[in-house]
Tab-separated table of C-alpha atoms in Angstrom:
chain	number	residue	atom	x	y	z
A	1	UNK	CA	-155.389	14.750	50.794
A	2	UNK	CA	-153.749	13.065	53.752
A	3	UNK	CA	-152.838	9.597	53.439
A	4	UNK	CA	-155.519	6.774	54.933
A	5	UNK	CA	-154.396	4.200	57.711
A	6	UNK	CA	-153.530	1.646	55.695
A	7	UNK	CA	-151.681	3.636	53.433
A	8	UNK	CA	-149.667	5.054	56.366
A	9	UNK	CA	-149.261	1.766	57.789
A	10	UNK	CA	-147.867	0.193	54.426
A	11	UNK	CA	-145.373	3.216	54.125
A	12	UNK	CA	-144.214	2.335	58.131
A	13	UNK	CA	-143.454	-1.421	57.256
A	14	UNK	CA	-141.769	-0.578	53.593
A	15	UNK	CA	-139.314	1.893	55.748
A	16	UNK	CA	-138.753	-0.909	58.370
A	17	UNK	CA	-138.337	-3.487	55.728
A	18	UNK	CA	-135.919	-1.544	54.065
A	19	UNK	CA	-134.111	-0.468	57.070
A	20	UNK	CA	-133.773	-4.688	57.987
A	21	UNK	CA	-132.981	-5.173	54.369
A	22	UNK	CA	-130.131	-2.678	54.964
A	23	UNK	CA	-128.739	-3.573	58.050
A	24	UNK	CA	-125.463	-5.433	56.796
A	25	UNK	CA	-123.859	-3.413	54.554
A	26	UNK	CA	-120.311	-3.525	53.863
A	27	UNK	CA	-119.317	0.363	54.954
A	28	UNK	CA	-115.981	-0.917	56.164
A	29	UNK	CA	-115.140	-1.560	52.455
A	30	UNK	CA	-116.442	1.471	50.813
A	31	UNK	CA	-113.617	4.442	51.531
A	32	UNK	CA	-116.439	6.921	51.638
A	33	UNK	CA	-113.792	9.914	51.267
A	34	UNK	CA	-112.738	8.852	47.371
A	35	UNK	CA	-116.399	9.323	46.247
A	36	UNK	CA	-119.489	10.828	45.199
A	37	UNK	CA	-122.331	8.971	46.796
A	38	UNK	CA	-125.727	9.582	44.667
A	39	UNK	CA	-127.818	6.806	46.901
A	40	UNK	CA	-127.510	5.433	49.893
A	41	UNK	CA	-130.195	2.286	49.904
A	42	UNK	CA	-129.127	0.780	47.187
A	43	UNK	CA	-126.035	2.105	48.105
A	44	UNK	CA	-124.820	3.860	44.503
A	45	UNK	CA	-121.296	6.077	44.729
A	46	UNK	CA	-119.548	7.416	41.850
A	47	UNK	CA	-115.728	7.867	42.110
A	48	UNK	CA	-114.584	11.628	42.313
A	49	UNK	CA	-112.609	12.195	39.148
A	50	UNK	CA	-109.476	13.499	40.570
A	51	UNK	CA	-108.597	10.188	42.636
A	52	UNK	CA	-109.759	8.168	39.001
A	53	UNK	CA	-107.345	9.239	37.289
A	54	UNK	CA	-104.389	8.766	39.564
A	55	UNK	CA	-103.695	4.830	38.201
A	56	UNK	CA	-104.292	3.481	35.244
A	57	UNK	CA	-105.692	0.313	36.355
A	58	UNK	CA	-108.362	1.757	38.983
A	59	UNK	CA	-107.710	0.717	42.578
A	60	UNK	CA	-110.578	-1.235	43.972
A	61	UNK	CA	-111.491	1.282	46.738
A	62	UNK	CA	-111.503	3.989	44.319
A	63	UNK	CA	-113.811	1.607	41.591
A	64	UNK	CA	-117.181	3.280	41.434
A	65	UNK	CA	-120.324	1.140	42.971
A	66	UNK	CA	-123.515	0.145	41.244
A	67	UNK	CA	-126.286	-1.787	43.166
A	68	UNK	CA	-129.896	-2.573	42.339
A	69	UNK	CA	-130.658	-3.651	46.211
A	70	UNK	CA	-129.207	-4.603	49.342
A	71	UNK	CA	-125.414	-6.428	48.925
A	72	UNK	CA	-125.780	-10.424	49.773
A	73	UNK	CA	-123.922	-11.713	52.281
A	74	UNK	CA	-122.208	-15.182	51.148
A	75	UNK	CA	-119.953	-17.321	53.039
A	76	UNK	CA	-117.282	-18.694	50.615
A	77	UNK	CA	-117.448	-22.529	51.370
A	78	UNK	CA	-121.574	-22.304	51.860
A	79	UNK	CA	-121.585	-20.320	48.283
A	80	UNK	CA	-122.328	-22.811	44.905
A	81	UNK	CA	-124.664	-22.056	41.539
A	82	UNK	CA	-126.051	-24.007	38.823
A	83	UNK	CA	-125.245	-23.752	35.444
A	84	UNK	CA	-128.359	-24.857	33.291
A	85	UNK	CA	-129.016	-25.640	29.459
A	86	UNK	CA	-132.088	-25.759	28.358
A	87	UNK	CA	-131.937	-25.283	24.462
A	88	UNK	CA	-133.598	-29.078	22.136
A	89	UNK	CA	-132.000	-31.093	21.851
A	90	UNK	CA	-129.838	-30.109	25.501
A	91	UNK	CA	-130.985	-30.331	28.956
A	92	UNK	CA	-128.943	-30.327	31.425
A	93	UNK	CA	-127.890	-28.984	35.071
A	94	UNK	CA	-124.711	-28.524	37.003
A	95	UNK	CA	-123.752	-27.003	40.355
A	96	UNK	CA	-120.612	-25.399	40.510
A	97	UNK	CA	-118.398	-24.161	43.710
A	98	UNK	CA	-115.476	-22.085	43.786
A	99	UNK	CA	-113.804	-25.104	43.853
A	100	UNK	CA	-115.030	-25.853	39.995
A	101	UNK	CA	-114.087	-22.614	38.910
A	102	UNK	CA	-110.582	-22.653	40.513
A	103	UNK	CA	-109.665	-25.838	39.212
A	104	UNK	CA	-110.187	-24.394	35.223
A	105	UNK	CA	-107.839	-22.690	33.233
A	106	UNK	CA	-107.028	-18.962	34.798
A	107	UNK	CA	-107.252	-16.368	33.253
A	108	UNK	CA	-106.715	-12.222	33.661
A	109	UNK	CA	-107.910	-9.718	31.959
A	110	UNK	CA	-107.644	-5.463	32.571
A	111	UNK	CA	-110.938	-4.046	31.050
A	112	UNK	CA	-113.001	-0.964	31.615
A	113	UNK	CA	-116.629	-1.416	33.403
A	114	UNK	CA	-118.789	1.610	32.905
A	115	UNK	CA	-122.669	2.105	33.676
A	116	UNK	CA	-124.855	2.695	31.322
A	117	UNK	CA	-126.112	5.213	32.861
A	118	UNK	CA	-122.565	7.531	33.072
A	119	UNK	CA	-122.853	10.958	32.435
A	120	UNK	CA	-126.801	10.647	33.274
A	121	UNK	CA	-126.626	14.183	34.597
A	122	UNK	CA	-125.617	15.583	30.643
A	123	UNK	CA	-129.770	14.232	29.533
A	124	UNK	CA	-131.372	15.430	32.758
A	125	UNK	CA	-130.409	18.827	32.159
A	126	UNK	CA	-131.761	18.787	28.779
A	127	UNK	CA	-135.200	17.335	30.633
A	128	UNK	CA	-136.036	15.295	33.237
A	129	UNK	CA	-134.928	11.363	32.563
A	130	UNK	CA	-135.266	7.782	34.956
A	131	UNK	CA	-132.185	6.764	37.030
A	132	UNK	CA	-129.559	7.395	39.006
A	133	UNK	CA	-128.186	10.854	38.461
A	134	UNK	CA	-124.285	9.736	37.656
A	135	UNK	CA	-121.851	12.348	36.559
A	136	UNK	CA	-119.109	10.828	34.326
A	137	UNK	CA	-117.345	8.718	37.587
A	138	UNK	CA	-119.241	5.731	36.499
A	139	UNK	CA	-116.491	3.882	34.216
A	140	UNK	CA	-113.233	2.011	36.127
A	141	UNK	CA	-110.173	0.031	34.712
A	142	UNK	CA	-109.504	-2.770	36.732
A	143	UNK	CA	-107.450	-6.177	36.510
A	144	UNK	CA	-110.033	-9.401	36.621
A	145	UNK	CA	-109.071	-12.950	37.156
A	146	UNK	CA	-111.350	-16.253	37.018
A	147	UNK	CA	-112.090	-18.930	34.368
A	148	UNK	CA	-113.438	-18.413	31.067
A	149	UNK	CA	-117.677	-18.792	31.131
A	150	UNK	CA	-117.201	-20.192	27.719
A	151	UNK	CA	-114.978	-23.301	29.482
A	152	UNK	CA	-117.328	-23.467	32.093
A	153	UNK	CA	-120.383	-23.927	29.746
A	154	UNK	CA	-118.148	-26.565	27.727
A	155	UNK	CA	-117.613	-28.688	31.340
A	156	UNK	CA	-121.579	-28.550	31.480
A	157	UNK	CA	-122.152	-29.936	27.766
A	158	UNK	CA	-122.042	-26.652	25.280
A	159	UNK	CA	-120.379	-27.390	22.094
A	160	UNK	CA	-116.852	-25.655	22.164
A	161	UNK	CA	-117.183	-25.399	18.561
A	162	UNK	CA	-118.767	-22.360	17.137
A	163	UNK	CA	-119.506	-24.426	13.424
A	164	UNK	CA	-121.449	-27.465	15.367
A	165	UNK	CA	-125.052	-27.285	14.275
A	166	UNK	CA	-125.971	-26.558	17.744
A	167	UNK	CA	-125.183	-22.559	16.784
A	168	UNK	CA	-127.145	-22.296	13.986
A	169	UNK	CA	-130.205	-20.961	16.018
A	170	UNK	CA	-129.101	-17.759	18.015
A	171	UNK	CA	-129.344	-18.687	21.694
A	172	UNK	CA	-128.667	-16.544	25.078
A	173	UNK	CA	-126.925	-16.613	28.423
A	174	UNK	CA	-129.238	-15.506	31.442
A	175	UNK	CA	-126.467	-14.864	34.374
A	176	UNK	CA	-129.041	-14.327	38.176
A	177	UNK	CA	-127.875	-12.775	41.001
A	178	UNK	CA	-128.480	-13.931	44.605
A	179	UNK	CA	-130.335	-11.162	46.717
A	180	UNK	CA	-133.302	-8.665	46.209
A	181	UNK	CA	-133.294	-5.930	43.568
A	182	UNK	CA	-135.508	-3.644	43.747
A	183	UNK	CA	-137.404	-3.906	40.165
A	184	UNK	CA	-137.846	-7.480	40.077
A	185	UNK	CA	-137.651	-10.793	42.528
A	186	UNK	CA	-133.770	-10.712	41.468
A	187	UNK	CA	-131.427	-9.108	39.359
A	188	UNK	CA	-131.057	-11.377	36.062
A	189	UNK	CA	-129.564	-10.499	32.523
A	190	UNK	CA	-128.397	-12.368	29.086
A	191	UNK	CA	-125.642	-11.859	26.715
A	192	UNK	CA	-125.497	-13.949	23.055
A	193	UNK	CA	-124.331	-16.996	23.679
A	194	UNK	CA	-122.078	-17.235	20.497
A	195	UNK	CA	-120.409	-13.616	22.288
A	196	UNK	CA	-119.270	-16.143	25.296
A	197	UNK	CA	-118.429	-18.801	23.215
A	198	UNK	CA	-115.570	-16.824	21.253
A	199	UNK	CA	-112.710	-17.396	23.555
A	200	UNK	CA	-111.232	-13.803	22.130
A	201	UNK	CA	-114.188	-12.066	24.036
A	202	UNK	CA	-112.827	-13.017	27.513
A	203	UNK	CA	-116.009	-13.303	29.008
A	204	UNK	CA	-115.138	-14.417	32.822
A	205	UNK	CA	-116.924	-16.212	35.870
A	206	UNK	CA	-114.325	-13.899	37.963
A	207	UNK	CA	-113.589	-14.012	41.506
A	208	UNK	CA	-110.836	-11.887	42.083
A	209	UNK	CA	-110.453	-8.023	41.183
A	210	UNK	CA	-107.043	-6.489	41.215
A	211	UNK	CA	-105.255	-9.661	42.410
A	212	UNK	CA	-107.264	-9.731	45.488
A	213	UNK	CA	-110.787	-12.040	46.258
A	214	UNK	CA	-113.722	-9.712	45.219
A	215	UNK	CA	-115.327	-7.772	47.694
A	216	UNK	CA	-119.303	-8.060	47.913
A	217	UNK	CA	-119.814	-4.603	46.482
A	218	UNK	CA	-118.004	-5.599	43.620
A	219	UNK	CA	-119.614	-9.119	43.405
A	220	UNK	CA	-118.273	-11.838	46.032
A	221	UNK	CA	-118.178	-14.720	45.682
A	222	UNK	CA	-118.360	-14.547	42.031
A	223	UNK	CA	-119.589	-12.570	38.964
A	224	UNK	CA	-119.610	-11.880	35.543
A	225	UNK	CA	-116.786	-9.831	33.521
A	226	UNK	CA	-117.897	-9.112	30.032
A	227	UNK	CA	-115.414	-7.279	28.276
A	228	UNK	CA	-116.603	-4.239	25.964
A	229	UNK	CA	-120.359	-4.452	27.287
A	230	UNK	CA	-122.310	-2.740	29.535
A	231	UNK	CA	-121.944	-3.024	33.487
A	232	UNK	CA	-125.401	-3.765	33.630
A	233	UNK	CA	-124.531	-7.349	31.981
A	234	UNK	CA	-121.652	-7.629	34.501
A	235	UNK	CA	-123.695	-9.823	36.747
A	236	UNK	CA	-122.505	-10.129	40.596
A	237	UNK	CA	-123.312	-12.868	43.017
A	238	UNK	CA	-124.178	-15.607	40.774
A	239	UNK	CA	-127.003	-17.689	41.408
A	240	UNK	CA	-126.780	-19.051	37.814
A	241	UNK	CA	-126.059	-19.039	34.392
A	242	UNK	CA	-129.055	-21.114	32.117
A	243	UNK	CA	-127.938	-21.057	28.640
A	244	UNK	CA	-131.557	-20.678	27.107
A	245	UNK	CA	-133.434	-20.015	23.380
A	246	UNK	CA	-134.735	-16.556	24.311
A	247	UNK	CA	-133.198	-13.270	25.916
A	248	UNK	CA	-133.579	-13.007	29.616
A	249	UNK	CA	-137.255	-11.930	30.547
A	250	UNK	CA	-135.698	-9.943	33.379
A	251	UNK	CA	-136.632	-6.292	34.161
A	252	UNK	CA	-133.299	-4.907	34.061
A	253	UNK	CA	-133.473	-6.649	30.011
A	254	UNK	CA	-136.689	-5.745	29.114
A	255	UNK	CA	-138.080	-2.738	30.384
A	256	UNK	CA	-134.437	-0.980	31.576
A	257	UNK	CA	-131.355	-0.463	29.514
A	258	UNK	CA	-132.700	0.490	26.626
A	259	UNK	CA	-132.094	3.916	23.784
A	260	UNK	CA	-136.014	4.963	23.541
A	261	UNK	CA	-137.148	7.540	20.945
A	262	UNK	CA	-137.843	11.060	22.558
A	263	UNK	CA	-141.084	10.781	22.180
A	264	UNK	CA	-141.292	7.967	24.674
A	265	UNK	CA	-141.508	9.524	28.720
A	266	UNK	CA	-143.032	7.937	32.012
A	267	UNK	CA	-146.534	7.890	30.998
A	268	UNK	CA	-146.109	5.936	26.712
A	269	UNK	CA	-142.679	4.020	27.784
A	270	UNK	CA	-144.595	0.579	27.928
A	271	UNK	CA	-145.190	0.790	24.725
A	272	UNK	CA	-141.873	0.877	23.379
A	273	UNK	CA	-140.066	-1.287	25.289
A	274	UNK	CA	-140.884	-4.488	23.312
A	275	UNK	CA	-139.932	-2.260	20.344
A	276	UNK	CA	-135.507	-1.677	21.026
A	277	UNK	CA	-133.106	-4.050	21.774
A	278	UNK	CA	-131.602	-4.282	24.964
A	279	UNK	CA	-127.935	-2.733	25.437
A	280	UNK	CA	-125.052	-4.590	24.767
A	281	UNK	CA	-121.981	-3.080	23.606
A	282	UNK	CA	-120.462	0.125	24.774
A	283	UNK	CA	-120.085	3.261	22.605
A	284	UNK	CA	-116.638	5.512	22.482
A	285	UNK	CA	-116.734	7.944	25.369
A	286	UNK	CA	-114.398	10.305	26.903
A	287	UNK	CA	-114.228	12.606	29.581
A	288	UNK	CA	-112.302	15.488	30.941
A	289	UNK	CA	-111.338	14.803	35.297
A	290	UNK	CA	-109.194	17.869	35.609
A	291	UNK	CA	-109.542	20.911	35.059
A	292	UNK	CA	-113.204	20.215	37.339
A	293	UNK	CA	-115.653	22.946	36.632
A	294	UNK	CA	-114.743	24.948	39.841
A	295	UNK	CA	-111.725	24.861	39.562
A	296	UNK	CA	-109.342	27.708	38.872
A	297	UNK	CA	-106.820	28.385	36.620
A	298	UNK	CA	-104.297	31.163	35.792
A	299	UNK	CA	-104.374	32.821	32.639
A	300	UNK	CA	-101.631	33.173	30.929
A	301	UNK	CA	-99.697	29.855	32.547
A	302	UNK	CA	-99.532	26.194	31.353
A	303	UNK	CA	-102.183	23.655	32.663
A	304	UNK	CA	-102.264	19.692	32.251
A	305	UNK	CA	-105.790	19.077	31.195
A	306	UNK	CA	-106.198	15.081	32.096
A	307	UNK	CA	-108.818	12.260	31.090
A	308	UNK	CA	-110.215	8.930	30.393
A	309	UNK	CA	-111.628	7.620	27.254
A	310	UNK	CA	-112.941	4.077	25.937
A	311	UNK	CA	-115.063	2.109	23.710
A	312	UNK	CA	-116.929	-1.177	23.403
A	313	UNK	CA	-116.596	-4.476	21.357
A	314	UNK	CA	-112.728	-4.615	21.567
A	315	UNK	CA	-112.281	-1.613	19.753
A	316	UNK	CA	-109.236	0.421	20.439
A	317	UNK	CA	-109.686	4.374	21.293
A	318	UNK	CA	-106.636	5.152	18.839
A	319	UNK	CA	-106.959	9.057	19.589
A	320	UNK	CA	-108.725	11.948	21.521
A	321	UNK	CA	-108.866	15.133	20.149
A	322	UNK	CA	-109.153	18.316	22.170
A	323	UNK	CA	-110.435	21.985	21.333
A	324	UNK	CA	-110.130	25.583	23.643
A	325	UNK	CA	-111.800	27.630	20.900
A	326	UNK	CA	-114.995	25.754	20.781
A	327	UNK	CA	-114.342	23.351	17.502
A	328	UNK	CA	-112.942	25.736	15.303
A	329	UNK	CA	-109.716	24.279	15.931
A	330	UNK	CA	-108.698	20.365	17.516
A	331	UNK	CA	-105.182	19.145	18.481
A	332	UNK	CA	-104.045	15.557	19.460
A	333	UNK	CA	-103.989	14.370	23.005
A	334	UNK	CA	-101.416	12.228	24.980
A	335	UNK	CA	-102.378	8.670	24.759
A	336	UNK	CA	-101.687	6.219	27.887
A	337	UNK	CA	-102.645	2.626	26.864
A	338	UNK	CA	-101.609	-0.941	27.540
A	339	UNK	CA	-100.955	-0.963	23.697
A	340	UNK	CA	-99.038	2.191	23.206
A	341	UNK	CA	-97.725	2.697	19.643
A	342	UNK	CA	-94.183	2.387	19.365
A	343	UNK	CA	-91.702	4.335	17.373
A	344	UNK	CA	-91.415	2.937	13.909
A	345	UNK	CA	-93.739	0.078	14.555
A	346	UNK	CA	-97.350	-0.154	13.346
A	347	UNK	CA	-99.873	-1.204	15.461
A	348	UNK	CA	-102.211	-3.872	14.654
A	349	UNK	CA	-105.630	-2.703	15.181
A	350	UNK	CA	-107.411	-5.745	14.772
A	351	UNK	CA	-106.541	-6.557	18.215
A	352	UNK	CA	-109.288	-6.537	20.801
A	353	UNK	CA	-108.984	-3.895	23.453
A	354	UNK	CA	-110.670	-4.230	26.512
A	355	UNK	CA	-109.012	-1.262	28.825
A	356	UNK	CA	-109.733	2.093	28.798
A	357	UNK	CA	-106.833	4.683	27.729
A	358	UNK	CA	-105.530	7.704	30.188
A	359	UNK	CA	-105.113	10.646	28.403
A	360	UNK	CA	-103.374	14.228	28.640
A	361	UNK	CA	-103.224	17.553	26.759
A	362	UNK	CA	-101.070	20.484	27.574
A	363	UNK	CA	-102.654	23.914	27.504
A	364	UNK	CA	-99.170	26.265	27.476
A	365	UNK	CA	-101.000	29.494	27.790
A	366	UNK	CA	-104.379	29.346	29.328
A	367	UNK	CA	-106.618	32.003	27.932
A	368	UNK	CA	-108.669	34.539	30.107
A	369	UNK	CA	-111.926	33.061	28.865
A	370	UNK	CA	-111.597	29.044	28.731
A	371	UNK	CA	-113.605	26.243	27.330
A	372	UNK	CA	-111.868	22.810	27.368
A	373	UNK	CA	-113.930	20.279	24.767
A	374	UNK	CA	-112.564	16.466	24.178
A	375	UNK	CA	-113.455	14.498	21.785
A	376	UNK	CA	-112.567	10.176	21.084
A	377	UNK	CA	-112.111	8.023	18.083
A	378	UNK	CA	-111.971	4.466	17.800
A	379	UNK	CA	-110.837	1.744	15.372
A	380	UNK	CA	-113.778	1.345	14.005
A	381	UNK	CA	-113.890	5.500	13.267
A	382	UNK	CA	-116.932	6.389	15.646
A	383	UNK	CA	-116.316	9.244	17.475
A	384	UNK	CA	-118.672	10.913	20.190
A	385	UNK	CA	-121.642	13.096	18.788
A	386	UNK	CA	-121.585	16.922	19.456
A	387	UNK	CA	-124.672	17.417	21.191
A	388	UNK	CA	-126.228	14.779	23.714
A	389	UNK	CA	-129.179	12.623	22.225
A	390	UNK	CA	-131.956	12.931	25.152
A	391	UNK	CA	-133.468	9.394	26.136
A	392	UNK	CA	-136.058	8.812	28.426
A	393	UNK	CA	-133.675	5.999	31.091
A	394	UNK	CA	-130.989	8.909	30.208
A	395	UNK	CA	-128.125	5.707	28.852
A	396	UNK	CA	-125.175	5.540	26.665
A	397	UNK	CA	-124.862	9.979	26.830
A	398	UNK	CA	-121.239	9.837	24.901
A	399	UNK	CA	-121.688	13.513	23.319
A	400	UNK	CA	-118.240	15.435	23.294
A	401	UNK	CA	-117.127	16.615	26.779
A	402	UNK	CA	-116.918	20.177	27.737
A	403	UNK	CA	-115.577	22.178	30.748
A	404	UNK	CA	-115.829	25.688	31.750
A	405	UNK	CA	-113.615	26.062	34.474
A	406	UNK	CA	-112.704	29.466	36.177
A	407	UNK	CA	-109.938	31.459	35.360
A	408	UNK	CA	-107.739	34.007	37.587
A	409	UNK	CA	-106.075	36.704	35.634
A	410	UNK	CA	-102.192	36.879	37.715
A	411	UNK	CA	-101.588	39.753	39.621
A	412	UNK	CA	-99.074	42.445	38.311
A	413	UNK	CA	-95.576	41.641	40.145
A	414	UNK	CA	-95.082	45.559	41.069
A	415	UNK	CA	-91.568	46.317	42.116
A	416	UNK	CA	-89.979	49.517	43.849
């Protein structure tokens, strides 16, 4: 049935709004040529996992993007937020400029972002799922700098003790963005508020990335870094933080971001999201970035099979295992960490880790029919599940790895 008038008309002015919505986008800052982009408005890109690989902490223009609308564009000086309490017996409000956040302690920290939705594509093709399609170039290691949220909350009233009676009730931090998403009149999200009050959890107001002032893909001029979380908590363009009684009642908390049971799908998911907690921490993941799936190797020669791996919470990845006969058999990986283990010295685990780890694995004799498999462990002794569990937002796929690149048997070296 052809579409009435009215319906044609509405579907003319949602294109043109979009377009205007659109219209000043940062392209100059987006080094189109180191990625894989999946959406263009909101502009989503995905880094291509041969350039993400190449440093261990991940060089802004090859950090992958993540956008729920159309990237605000905020002067510096004209730029300010509030920072709100509204938990009995507290009320209270304070704006804050970059000049407030400056003038607190600094502090830096190197820690691994990844989407949620990473590896998305690994669900879909067990059945269709809700998102972005991501391969696994949604998780970057990058150096952030800014003040500590928890000392910013303590200039606006919180108690910066953890055993004052004020923490007996559990209690939330809603971080808003400036702009239009395109779920909800903004994007907004909320963390536990005893999670930013721990000063171990490093839980910035940042406004630099990689010793350099963010750029507004990335969150300018300010956003939240939460260490061993989801990026979807990772807040950008602050419009404020309200320390409140109750989880945010945003979209992307409520009714996004969220393990459903299989049974839920587009047509029963209402129903169950009241029923699962929203996302917070991130689960151990790896991934194999070279060999890719097309490419080719030689039988018969060595290969350097290269990855990343990670976890959430602070806990350390403290090994990744990898197989070529399909599990029968595993063998340790090469391990490149801020923390390496040193020779006759004992790490001490119970150290927060907030980076991911580079690994490598050495194939010397590549056989004529090859499956690469990796596998992570962390601290805590989770390791990654060996088939994917299907969801219907398609989130937190961490199943083992695999790769079936191609493989060129040599040609004899005849001689006369």
């Amino acid at each position: 049935m052809p579409a009435s008038t009215s319906d044609a008309q509405s579907q003319s002015s949602s294109s043109s709004s979009s377009s205007t919505a659109y219209e000043n986008e940062p392209w100059r800052d987006r080094h189109l040529p180191n990625y894989i982009v999946r959406a263009k408005e909101p502009f989503n890109a995905e880094a291509k996992l041969d350039k993400l690989i190449e440093n261990f902490v991940t060089p802004t223009e090859n950090h992958f993007r993540r956008n729920h609308g159309p990237i605000p564009d905020i002067a510096a000086e004209e730029w300010s937020m509030s920072i709100e309490v509204s938990c009995k017996p507290m009320s209270c409000t304070k704006t804050v400029t970059l000049h407030d956040i400056k003038s607190l302690e600094q502090f830096e920290v190197v820690a691994v972002l990844e989407c949620a939705g990473n590896r998305r594509d690994g669900l879909k093709a067990i059945k269709p799922v809700n998102g972005v399609i991501w391969g696994p170039g949604t998780a970057s290691n990058s150096q952030w700098s800014g003040c500590r949220l928890r000392d910013l909350l303590v200039s606006a009233g919180v108690p910066a003790n953890l055993c004052h009676p004020f923490y007996r009730t559990p209690r939330h931090v809603e971080f808003a963005a400036y702009g239009e998403a395109s779920d909800d009149v903004h994007y907004a999200s909320s963390i536990p508020l005893e999670w930013v009050m721990n000063p171990l959890n490093m839980v910035l107001v940042a406004t630099e990335m990689n010793g350099r002032r963010l750029i507004r893909d990335h969150g300018f001029p300010a956003r939240i870094v939460a260490p061993g979380i989801i990026g979807a908590r990772w807040v950008k363009w602050l419009k404020y933080i309200r320390v409140q009684e109750h989880e945010s009642d945003s979209f992307y908390q409520k009714r996004d971001y969220k393990i459903l049971p299989p049974m839920a799908n587009s047509t029963n998911c209402e129903e169950f999201w009241p029923r699962f907690p929203a996302l917070l921490e991130l689960t151990i993941q790896s991934a194999i970035c070279r060999p890719a799936a097309d490419e080719h190797l030689h039988v018969g020669k060595k290969y350097l099979v290269r990855g990343y791996a990670l976890s959430g919470g602070g806990r350390a990845v403290d090994r990744v295992e990898v197989t070529l006969d399909g599990g029968k058999t595993w063998d340790l990986a090469d391990l490149y960490a801020i923390h390496a283990k040193q020779k006759g010295k004992q790490r001490d685990w119970a150290e927060r880790s907030w980076s991911w780890v580079l690994w490598s694995y050495r194939i010397n004799n590549v056989p004529a029919s090859c499956s690469i498999a990796c596998r992570a462990w962390d601290s805590a002794g989770n390791t990654q599940p060996e088939a994917a569990v299907w969801n219907y937002r398609g989130v937190m796929n961490n199943s083992v790895f695999r790769v079936h690149p191609q493989t060129n048997v040599p040609e004899p070296n005849h001689r006369l």
